[in-house]
Amino acid sequence: MDFLKTLGIKEKNFGACSGLSWNDTTNQGELRVVSPADGKQIASVYQASEADYDQIIKRGREAFKVWRKVPAPKRGEIVRQIGERLREYKDPLGKLVSYEMGKSLQEGLGEVQEMIDICDFSVGQSRQLYGFTMHSERASHRMYDQYHPLGIVGVVTAFNFPVAVWAWNAMLATVCGNVNLWKPSSKVPLSAIAVQNILHDVLQENNIPEGVFSLIIGRGSTIGEKMLNDKNVPLVSITGSTRVGKHAAGIISQRFGKSILELGGNNAIIITENADLKLAIPAVVFGAVGTAGQRCTSTRRLIVHDSLYDKVKESLVKAYSSLRIGTSLDEKNHVGPLIDTDAVQMFTAAIDEVQKQGGKVIYGGEVLKGPGYESNCYVRPALVEAENHYPLVQEETFAPILYLIKYSGDVQNAIDIQNDVVQGLSSSIFTNNLREAESFLSHWGSDCGIANVNIGTSGAEIGGAFGGEKETGGGRESGSDSWKAYMRRQTNTINFSTEMPLAQGIKFDL
């Protein structure tokens, strides 16, 4: 395929790069990368060794000594150039993301646009790494905050967003003065290699030292564990399951490192009796089936007022029956494949289990076979009538299963149902009632990190901080003041008097 050649993807690729040069390790195993769209092998990647990791860390430490002294706006200029280069490669990179991961081409292109957007955001942020000035209780003293870079920032990304989540972290970390080490999911390494190739010319043209943007592709049991335990990596940003996050956070905290955790989401949309269904139904459908239900912000629970329940159910069955399911590179299709056959097995197991627990499948739930579905990764998105207390509904199933849950009474009943899970990422309410909307947004309302009114749970803009509470991890990425997570905070006090007064009026006379 032409886009592979354009992006520098070869039949066999190396798995470790420190910015400008690739290591040539070939004895750590070879990842065969197969597209879930058609079941064909795209290419392969030689996994990196622990020696590769050590070399990259050494280069990163040396690069940080140089990079932290570059003025932040000049660091922003490098990020601006990266954004421009991504604009040039948006089409081929979007196609690779779509083909390698399985999301629709529109979503693949949208993911690259997220990268471009966060570059633009970070360029502006490079001139706004501000701190507050405070009044001192002591005469002729000045106090203020300032923020300093941390060093090497590790970014561990998941398969569902092969490139955008890296950009959310790396572009902000870069303008803050850090250097970056990216460990992508072993299910989608080619997109990461393509990004590294795109960066190459920008780094070379600007004489950026080796180690500012590094990539390592290797086993979690070796390379991943090494990163988690490495005191040379003061911050690790991890996107993945709650199980992975708990394991990683435990290790990182033992060495007093910092972590940004973006973990599971069991996201709900509330449809009250005052909702506009013309707005709600499309948002629910996209939220539930976009990326084949493999977004951390995918809509998994739909909490509907009993007065509208039958109408909403009928509308959803009609909408689901019109979904076009097929190869991700065909823009006419709404739903692509799941990432692999393991994900398909998880989907079918969840369908079986929820029925044992009392759920009723009212649409979909089957694995698709026949022409166009040769990869065995395609399923028909499912609608399931359920209750929130079912054990399976309490879990995050990373697949296109939407649970329909009925509520009665006022909106607080719906909010209580929504909050009654261990995850706390994204939430939405559809209502034209101001009191319902404001109750949902109040501090006795949604307990999620993201709470929306009259839009769905999926598709966050980069301008706002992204992340969630409870077992979602508590981290924040992307916009607002998320940049502060990539820096260490320092309070400074300057005495420009001729006296030495102590705080709190303490006297210490010699």
Coordinates of C-alpha atoms in Angstrom, one line a residue:
M1 CA 0.0 0.0 0.0
D2 CA 1.3 3.4 -1.0
F3 CA 0.8 5.0 2.4
L4 CA 3.2 2.5 4.0
K5 CA 6.0 3.5 1.6
T6 CA 5.2 7.2 2.2
L7 CA 5.6 6.7 5.9
G8 CA 8.8 4.7 5.7
I9 CA 7.3 1.4 6.9
K10 CA 9.4 -1.5 5.6
E11 CA 8.6 -5.2 5.5
K12 CA 10.8 -5.6 8.6
N13 CA 11.4 -2.7 11.0
F14 CA 13.6 -2.1 14.0
G15 CA 12.1 -1.4 17.4
A16 CA 14.3 1.2 19.1
C17 CA 15.1 4.8 18.1
S18 CA 16.5 7.7 19.9
G19 CA 15.3 10.3 17.5
L20 CA 17.6 10.2 14.5
S21 CA 19.1 6.7 14.6
W22 CA 17.6 3.2 14.9
N23 CA 19.2 0.4 16.9
D24 CA 19.7 -2.9 14.9
T25 CA 18.7 -5.5 17.5
T26 CA 17.1 -8.6 15.9
N27 CA 17.5 -11.3 18.5
Q28 CA 14.6 -10.4 20.9
G29 CA 11.7 -11.7 18.8
E30 CA 9.7 -10.4 15.9
L31 CA 6.2 -8.9 16.1
R32 CA 4.0 -9.8 13.2
V33 CA 1.6 -6.9 12.7
V34 CA -1.7 -8.1 11.2
S35 CA -4.5 -5.7 10.2
P36 CA -7.9 -6.6 11.9
A37 CA -9.5 -5.1 8.8
D38 CA -8.5 -7.9 6.4
G39 CA -6.4 -10.3 8.5
K40 CA -3.3 -9.7 6.3
Q41 CA 0.2 -9.1 7.7
I42 CA 1.2 -5.5 7.2
A43 CA 4.8 -5.7 8.3
S44 CA 6.9 -6.9 11.3
V45 CA 9.0 -5.3 14.0
Y46 CA 12.1 -6.5 15.7
Q47 CA 11.6 -6.0 19.5
A48 CA 14.1 -4.0 21.4
S49 CA 16.4 -5.4 24.0
E50 CA 17.2 -4.2 27.5
A51 CA 20.5 -3.0 26.2
D52 CA 18.7 -0.9 23.7
Y53 CA 16.6 0.6 26.6
D54 CA 19.7 1.4 28.6
Q55 CA 21.3 3.1 25.6
I56 CA 18.2 5.2 25.0
I57 CA 18.0 6.2 28.6
K58 CA 21.6 7.3 28.5
R59 CA 21.0 9.4 25.4
G60 CA 17.8 10.8 27.0
R61 CA 19.7 11.9 30.1
E62 CA 22.3 13.7 28.1
A63 CA 19.7 15.3 25.8
F64 CA 17.8 16.6 28.8
K65 CA 20.9 18.6 30.0
V66 CA 20.8 20.5 26.7
W67 CA 17.0 20.6 26.1
R68 CA 16.1 22.1 29.5
K69 CA 18.3 25.1 28.8
V70 CA 16.5 25.9 25.5
P71 CA 14.0 28.8 26.0
A72 CA 10.4 27.4 26.2
P73 CA 9.2 29.5 23.2
K74 CA 12.0 28.0 21.1
R75 CA 11.0 24.5 22.3
G76 CA 7.5 25.5 21.1
E77 CA 8.9 26.4 17.7
I78 CA 10.1 22.8 17.3
V79 CA 6.6 21.6 18.2
R80 CA 5.1 24.0 15.7
Q81 CA 7.2 22.5 13.0
I82 CA 6.2 19.0 14.1
G83 CA 2.6 20.1 13.8
E84 CA 3.2 21.4 10.2
R85 CA 4.9 18.1 9.3
L86 CA 1.9 16.1 10.6
R87 CA -0.4 18.2 8.5
E88 CA 1.7 17.1 5.4
Y89 CA 1.4 13.4 6.4
K90 CA -2.2 13.5 7.8
D91 CA -3.7 11.4 5.0
P92 CA -1.2 8.5 5.0
L93 CA -0.8 8.5 8.7
G94 CA -4.6 8.5 9.2
K95 CA -4.8 5.5 6.8
L96 CA -2.2 3.6 8.6
V97 CA -3.9 4.2 12.0
S98 CA -7.2 3.0 10.5
Y99 CA -5.6 -0.1 8.8
E100 CA -3.4 -1.1 11.7
M101 CA -5.9 -0.5 14.5
G102 CA -9.3 -1.1 12.7
K103 CA -11.0 2.2 13.5
S104 CA -12.8 3.9 10.6
L105 CA -10.8 6.1 8.2
Q106 CA -12.6 9.2 9.4
E107 CA -11.6 8.4 13.0
G108 CA -8.1 7.6 11.9
L109 CA -7.8 11.0 10.2
G110 CA -9.4 12.6 13.2
E111 CA -6.8 11.0 15.5
V112 CA -4.0 12.7 13.5
Q113 CA -5.9 15.9 13.6
E114 CA -5.8 15.6 17.4
M115 CA -2.1 15.4 17.2
I116 CA -2.0 18.6 15.1
D117 CA -4.4 20.3 17.5
I118 CA -2.3 19.5 20.5
C119 CA 0.8 20.8 18.7
D120 CA -1.0 24.1 18.1
F121 CA -2.1 24.2 21.8
S122 CA 1.4 23.4 23.1
V123 CA 3.0 26.1 21.0
G124 CA 0.9 28.7 22.8
Q125 CA 1.5 27.0 26.1
S126 CA 5.2 27.4 25.6
R127 CA 4.8 31.1 26.3
Q128 CA 2.5 30.5 29.3
L129 CA 4.4 28.3 31.8
Y130 CA 3.4 30.7 34.5
G131 CA 3.5 30.7 38.3
F132 CA 1.8 32.9 40.9
T133 CA 3.4 35.7 42.9
M134 CA 2.3 35.9 46.5
H135 CA 2.6 38.7 49.1
S136 CA 5.0 37.9 51.9
E137 CA 4.3 38.5 55.6
R138 CA 7.8 39.8 55.9
A139 CA 8.8 43.3 54.8
S140 CA 10.9 43.6 51.6
H141 CA 10.4 39.9 50.7
R142 CA 9.0 38.5 47.5
M143 CA 7.5 35.1 47.0
Y144 CA 6.5 33.3 43.8
D145 CA 5.9 29.9 42.2
Q146 CA 7.9 28.5 39.3
Y147 CA 7.9 25.3 37.4
H148 CA 10.9 23.2 36.2
P149 CA 11.1 20.2 33.9
L150 CA 11.3 16.7 35.3
G151 CA 13.7 14.9 32.9
I152 CA 12.7 11.8 30.9
V153 CA 8.9 11.4 30.6
G154 CA 7.8 7.9 29.7
V155 CA 4.6 7.5 27.7
V156 CA 2.9 4.1 27.5
T157 CA 0.1 4.1 25.0
A158 CA -2.8 1.7 24.3
F159 CA -3.9 0.1 21.0
N160 CA -7.1 2.1 20.6
F161 CA -5.4 5.5 20.1
P162 CA -2.0 4.5 18.5
V163 CA -0.7 8.1 18.1
A164 CA -3.0 10.8 19.6
V165 CA -2.4 10.0 23.3
W166 CA 1.4 10.0 22.7
A167 CA 1.0 13.5 21.2
W168 CA -1.1 14.7 24.1
N169 CA 1.7 13.8 26.5
A170 CA 4.8 14.4 24.4
M171 CA 4.0 17.8 23.0
L172 CA 3.3 19.3 26.4
A173 CA 6.2 17.5 28.0
T174 CA 8.5 18.8 25.3
V175 CA 7.6 22.5 25.6
C176 CA 8.0 22.1 29.4
G177 CA 11.6 21.1 28.8
N178 CA 11.4 17.4 29.2
V179 CA 12.6 14.6 26.8
N180 CA 10.3 11.7 25.8
L181 CA 10.4 7.9 25.8
W182 CA 7.5 6.3 24.0
K183 CA 6.5 2.7 24.5
P184 CA 3.5 2.0 22.2
S185 CA 1.2 -1.0 22.4
S186 CA 2.7 -4.1 20.7
K187 CA -0.6 -4.5 18.9
V188 CA 0.0 -1.2 16.9
P189 CA 3.7 -0.5 16.7
L190 CA 3.8 0.6 13.0
S191 CA 1.9 3.8 13.6
A192 CA 4.5 4.8 16.3
I193 CA 7.4 4.0 13.9
A194 CA 5.7 6.1 11.2
V195 CA 5.5 9.1 13.7
Q196 CA 9.2 8.6 14.5
N197 CA 10.0 8.8 10.8
I198 CA 7.9 11.9 10.4
L199 CA 9.8 13.6 13.3
H200 CA 13.2 12.7 11.8
D201 CA 13.6 15.6 9.4
V202 CA 12.4 18.2 11.9
L203 CA 14.9 17.0 14.5
Q204 CA 17.7 16.9 11.9
E205 CA 17.0 20.3 10.4
N206 CA 17.0 21.9 13.8
N207 CA 20.0 20.0 15.3
I208 CA 17.9 18.6 18.1
P209 CA 20.0 16.2 20.1
E210 CA 19.4 12.4 20.1
G211 CA 17.2 11.5 23.0
V212 CA 14.6 14.3 22.9
F213 CA 12.1 12.0 21.1
S214 CA 12.8 8.3 21.7
L215 CA 10.8 5.2 20.8
I216 CA 11.1 1.6 22.2
I217 CA 9.0 -1.4 21.2
G218 CA 9.4 -4.4 23.4
R219 CA 7.9 -6.8 25.8
G220 CA 6.0 -5.4 28.8
S221 CA 7.6 -8.1 31.0
T222 CA 11.1 -6.8 30.3
I223 CA 11.1 -3.3 28.7
G224 CA 7.9 -2.2 30.4
E225 CA 8.9 -3.4 33.8
K226 CA 12.3 -1.8 33.4
M227 CA 10.7 1.6 32.7
L228 CA 8.4 1.4 35.6
N229 CA 11.3 0.7 38.0
D230 CA 13.7 3.2 36.5
K231 CA 14.5 6.2 38.7
N232 CA 15.8 7.9 35.5
V233 CA 12.2 8.2 34.4
P234 CA 10.6 10.5 37.0
L235 CA 7.2 10.5 35.3
V236 CA 5.4 7.7 33.5
S237 CA 2.1 8.4 31.7
I238 CA 0.1 5.2 31.2
T239 CA -3.0 4.6 29.2
G240 CA -4.6 1.1 29.6
S241 CA -6.7 -1.1 31.8
T242 CA -7.3 -0.5 35.5
R243 CA -5.4 -3.8 36.2
V244 CA -2.3 -2.5 34.3
G245 CA -2.6 0.9 36.1
K246 CA -2.8 -0.6 39.6
H247 CA 0.3 -2.7 38.8
A248 CA 2.2 0.2 37.4
A249 CA 1.2 2.8 40.0
G250 CA 2.3 0.4 42.8
I251 CA 5.8 0.1 41.3
I252 CA 6.2 3.8 40.5
S253 CA 5.1 4.9 43.9
Q254 CA 7.6 2.6 45.6
R255 CA 10.4 4.7 44.0
F256 CA 8.5 8.0 44.7
G257 CA 8.0 8.6 41.0
K258 CA 5.1 10.4 39.4
S259 CA 2.4 8.8 37.2
I260 CA -0.4 10.0 35.0
L261 CA -3.0 7.2 34.9
E262 CA -5.7 7.1 32.2
L263 CA -7.5 3.8 32.9
G264 CA -10.9 2.2 32.6
G265 CA -14.2 4.0 31.8
N266 CA -17.7 2.6 32.3
N267 CA -19.4 5.7 30.9
A268 CA -23.1 6.5 31.0
I269 CA -25.5 8.8 29.2
I270 CA -28.6 9.8 31.1
I271 CA -31.7 10.6 29.0
T272 CA -34.3 12.4 31.1
E273 CA -37.9 12.9 30.3
N274 CA -37.0 16.4 29.1
A275 CA -34.4 15.2 26.5
D276 CA -34.3 16.1 22.8
L277 CA -34.1 12.7 21.2
K278 CA -33.0 14.1 17.9
L279 CA -29.8 15.1 19.7
A280 CA -29.5 12.2 22.0
I281 CA -29.9 9.2 19.6
P282 CA -27.0 10.0 17.2
A283 CA -24.7 10.8 20.2
V284 CA -25.6 7.5 21.9
V285 CA -25.0 5.5 18.7
F286 CA -21.6 7.1 17.9
G287 CA -20.5 6.8 21.6
A288 CA -21.4 3.1 21.7
V289 CA -20.2 1.9 18.3
G290 CA -17.4 4.4 17.4
T291 CA -14.0 2.6 17.2
A292 CA -16.1 -0.5 17.7
G293 CA -16.7 0.4 21.3
Q294 CA -12.9 0.4 22.0
R295 CA -12.6 3.9 23.3
C296 CA -12.0 4.6 27.0
T297 CA -14.9 7.1 26.6
S298 CA -17.2 4.8 24.8
T299 CA -20.8 4.8 26.0
R300 CA -21.4 1.6 27.8
R301 CA -24.6 2.4 29.8
L302 CA -27.7 4.2 28.8
I303 CA -29.9 5.3 31.7
V304 CA -33.3 6.3 30.4
H305 CA -36.4 7.7 32.1
D306 CA -39.2 5.1 32.1
S307 CA -41.5 7.6 30.2
L308 CA -39.2 7.5 27.2
Y309 CA -37.7 4.1 27.5
D310 CA -39.7 2.3 24.9
K311 CA -39.3 5.1 22.4
V312 CA -35.6 5.2 22.9
K313 CA -35.3 1.5 22.6
E314 CA -37.2 1.5 19.3
S315 CA -35.1 4.3 17.9
L316 CA -31.9 2.6 18.8
V317 CA -32.9 -0.7 17.3
K318 CA -33.7 1.1 14.1
A319 CA -30.4 3.1 14.1
Y320 CA -28.4 0.0 14.8
S321 CA -30.0 -1.9 12.0
S322 CA -28.8 0.7 9.6
L323 CA -25.1 0.5 10.7
R324 CA -22.7 -0.4 7.9
I325 CA -20.1 -2.8 9.2
G326 CA -16.9 -3.5 7.2
T327 CA -13.4 -2.6 6.4
S328 CA -12.1 0.5 8.1
L329 CA -10.6 2.0 5.0
D330 CA -14.1 2.3 3.4
E331 CA -15.4 5.7 4.4
K332 CA -19.0 4.5 3.9
N333 CA -18.7 2.1 6.8
H334 CA -19.7 3.1 10.4
V335 CA -18.2 0.2 12.3
G336 CA -14.9 -1.5 11.7
P337 CA -13.4 -4.6 13.3
L338 CA -12.3 -5.3 16.9
I339 CA -8.5 -5.2 17.4
D340 CA -8.1 -9.0 17.3
T341 CA -9.8 -12.3 17.8
D342 CA -9.1 -12.2 21.6
A343 CA -11.3 -9.1 21.7
V344 CA -14.0 -10.9 19.8
Q345 CA -13.9 -13.8 22.3
M346 CA -14.2 -11.2 25.1
F347 CA -17.2 -9.7 23.3
T348 CA -19.0 -13.0 22.9
A349 CA -18.2 -14.1 26.5
A350 CA -19.7 -10.9 27.8
I351 CA -22.9 -11.4 25.7
D352 CA -23.3 -14.9 27.2
E353 CA -22.5 -13.9 30.7
V354 CA -24.9 -10.9 30.9
Q355 CA -27.7 -13.1 29.7
K356 CA -27.0 -15.5 32.5
Q357 CA -27.1 -12.6 34.9
G358 CA -30.6 -11.6 33.7
G359 CA -29.9 -9.3 30.7
K360 CA -31.8 -9.5 27.5
V361 CA -30.2 -9.0 24.1
I362 CA -32.6 -7.0 21.9
Y363 CA -30.2 -6.5 19.0
G364 CA -26.9 -7.8 17.7
G365 CA -24.3 -9.7 19.6
E366 CA -23.1 -12.1 16.9
V367 CA -19.7 -12.6 15.2
L368 CA -19.9 -11.8 11.5
K369 CA -18.7 -14.3 8.9
G370 CA -18.4 -14.4 5.2
P371 CA -16.9 -12.2 2.4
G372 CA -15.4 -9.0 3.8
Y373 CA -15.1 -10.5 7.3
E374 CA -12.2 -12.9 6.7
S375 CA -10.2 -11.5 9.6
N376 CA -12.8 -12.9 12.1
C377 CA -12.6 -9.6 14.0
Y378 CA -16.0 -8.2 13.0
V379 CA -19.1 -8.3 15.3
R380 CA -22.5 -6.8 15.2
P381 CA -22.8 -4.1 18.0
A382 CA -25.2 -5.2 20.7
L383 CA -28.1 -3.6 22.6
V384 CA -28.8 -5.3 25.9
E385 CA -31.5 -4.5 28.4
A386 CA -29.9 -4.8 31.8
E387 CA -29.8 -3.5 35.4
N388 CA -26.9 -1.5 36.8
H389 CA -26.1 -4.0 39.6
Y390 CA -25.3 -6.9 37.3
P391 CA -21.7 -7.8 37.9
L392 CA -20.9 -7.6 34.1
V393 CA -22.5 -4.1 33.8
Q394 CA -20.3 -3.0 36.7
E395 CA -17.2 -3.9 34.6
E396 CA -15.8 -2.2 31.5
T397 CA -16.1 -4.5 28.5
F398 CA -14.0 -3.1 25.7
A399 CA -16.4 -3.9 22.9
P400 CA -19.6 -2.5 21.3
I401 CA -22.1 -3.5 24.0
L402 CA -24.6 -0.9 25.2
Y403 CA -26.6 -1.7 28.3
L404 CA -30.1 -0.1 28.5
I405 CA -31.1 0.7 32.0
K406 CA -34.4 2.2 33.1
Y407 CA -34.9 4.7 35.8
S408 CA -38.0 6.4 37.3
G409 CA -38.5 9.5 39.4
D410 CA -36.3 12.6 39.4
V411 CA -32.9 13.1 37.9
Q412 CA -31.0 12.3 41.1
N413 CA -32.1 8.7 40.8
A414 CA -30.4 8.5 37.4
I415 CA -27.3 10.3 38.7
D416 CA -27.0 7.8 41.5
I417 CA -27.2 4.9 39.1
Q418 CA -24.6 6.5 36.9
N419 CA -22.2 7.0 39.8
D420 CA -22.7 3.5 41.1
V421 CA -19.7 2.0 39.4
V422 CA -16.0 2.0 40.3
Q423 CA -14.9 3.9 37.2
G424 CA -15.3 7.6 36.8
L425 CA -14.2 8.9 33.3
S426 CA -16.9 10.4 31.1
S427 CA -20.6 11.1 31.6
S428 CA -23.4 12.9 29.8
I429 CA -26.9 14.0 30.3
F430 CA -29.5 14.9 27.7
T431 CA -32.1 17.3 29.0
N432 CA -33.6 20.7 28.1
N433 CA -34.3 21.3 31.8
L434 CA -31.9 23.7 33.4
R435 CA -32.3 22.3 36.9
E436 CA -31.6 18.8 35.7
A437 CA -28.5 19.9 33.8
E438 CA -27.1 22.0 36.7
S439 CA -27.8 19.2 39.2
F440 CA -25.8 16.8 37.0
L441 CA -22.9 19.3 36.9
S442 CA -23.1 20.1 40.6
H443 CA -20.8 18.6 43.3
W444 CA -23.6 16.2 44.2
G445 CA -24.0 15.3 40.5
S446 CA -21.7 13.3 38.2
D447 CA -18.6 12.0 39.9
C448 CA -16.7 11.7 36.6
G449 CA -13.7 13.7 35.4
I450 CA -15.8 14.6 32.3
A451 CA -19.4 15.6 32.5
N452 CA -21.3 16.8 29.4
V453 CA -24.7 18.2 28.7
N454 CA -26.5 17.5 25.4
I455 CA -23.4 15.9 23.9
G456 CA -22.1 12.3 24.2
T457 CA -19.4 10.8 26.3
S458 CA -17.0 10.3 23.4
G459 CA -14.9 12.8 21.4
A460 CA -13.2 15.2 23.9
E461 CA -11.5 18.3 22.6
I462 CA -7.9 18.9 23.4
G463 CA -8.5 22.3 25.0
G464 CA -10.0 20.7 28.2
A465 CA -8.2 18.5 30.7
F466 CA -8.8 14.9 29.9
G467 CA -9.1 12.2 32.6
G468 CA -11.2 10.7 35.3
E469 CA -11.7 9.8 39.0
K470 CA -11.9 6.6 41.0
E471 CA -10.5 3.6 39.2
T472 CA -10.0 5.7 36.1
G473 CA -6.8 6.8 37.8
G474 CA -7.2 10.5 38.6
G475 CA -4.7 11.7 36.0
R476 CA -5.2 14.6 33.5
E477 CA -3.8 15.0 30.0
S478 CA -4.1 17.5 27.2
G479 CA -5.6 21.0 27.8
S480 CA -6.3 23.4 30.6
D481 CA -3.5 23.3 33.1
S482 CA -2.5 19.7 32.5
W483 CA 1.0 20.9 31.6
K484 CA 1.8 21.2 35.3
A485 CA 1.9 17.4 35.7
Y486 CA 5.0 17.4 33.5
M487 CA 6.9 19.8 35.8
R488 CA 8.2 20.0 39.3
R489 CA 6.8 22.9 41.4
Q490 CA 9.1 25.2 43.3
T491 CA 8.3 28.1 45.8
N492 CA 10.9 30.9 45.9
T493 CA 11.3 33.6 48.5
I494 CA 13.7 36.5 48.0
N495 CA 14.8 38.8 50.8
F496 CA 15.9 42.1 49.4
S497 CA 16.0 43.9 52.8
T498 CA 18.9 44.4 55.2
E499 CA 17.2 42.4 57.9
M500 CA 16.7 38.7 58.6
P501 CA 13.1 38.4 59.8
L502 CA 11.8 34.8 60.3
A503 CA 8.3 33.7 59.4
Q504 CA 5.5 33.7 62.0
G505 CA 7.4 36.4 63.9
I506 CA 9.8 33.9 65.5
K507 CA 12.8 35.5 67.2
F508 CA 16.2 33.9 67.1
D509 CA 18.8 36.4 68.4
L510 CA 22.4 35.5 68.4

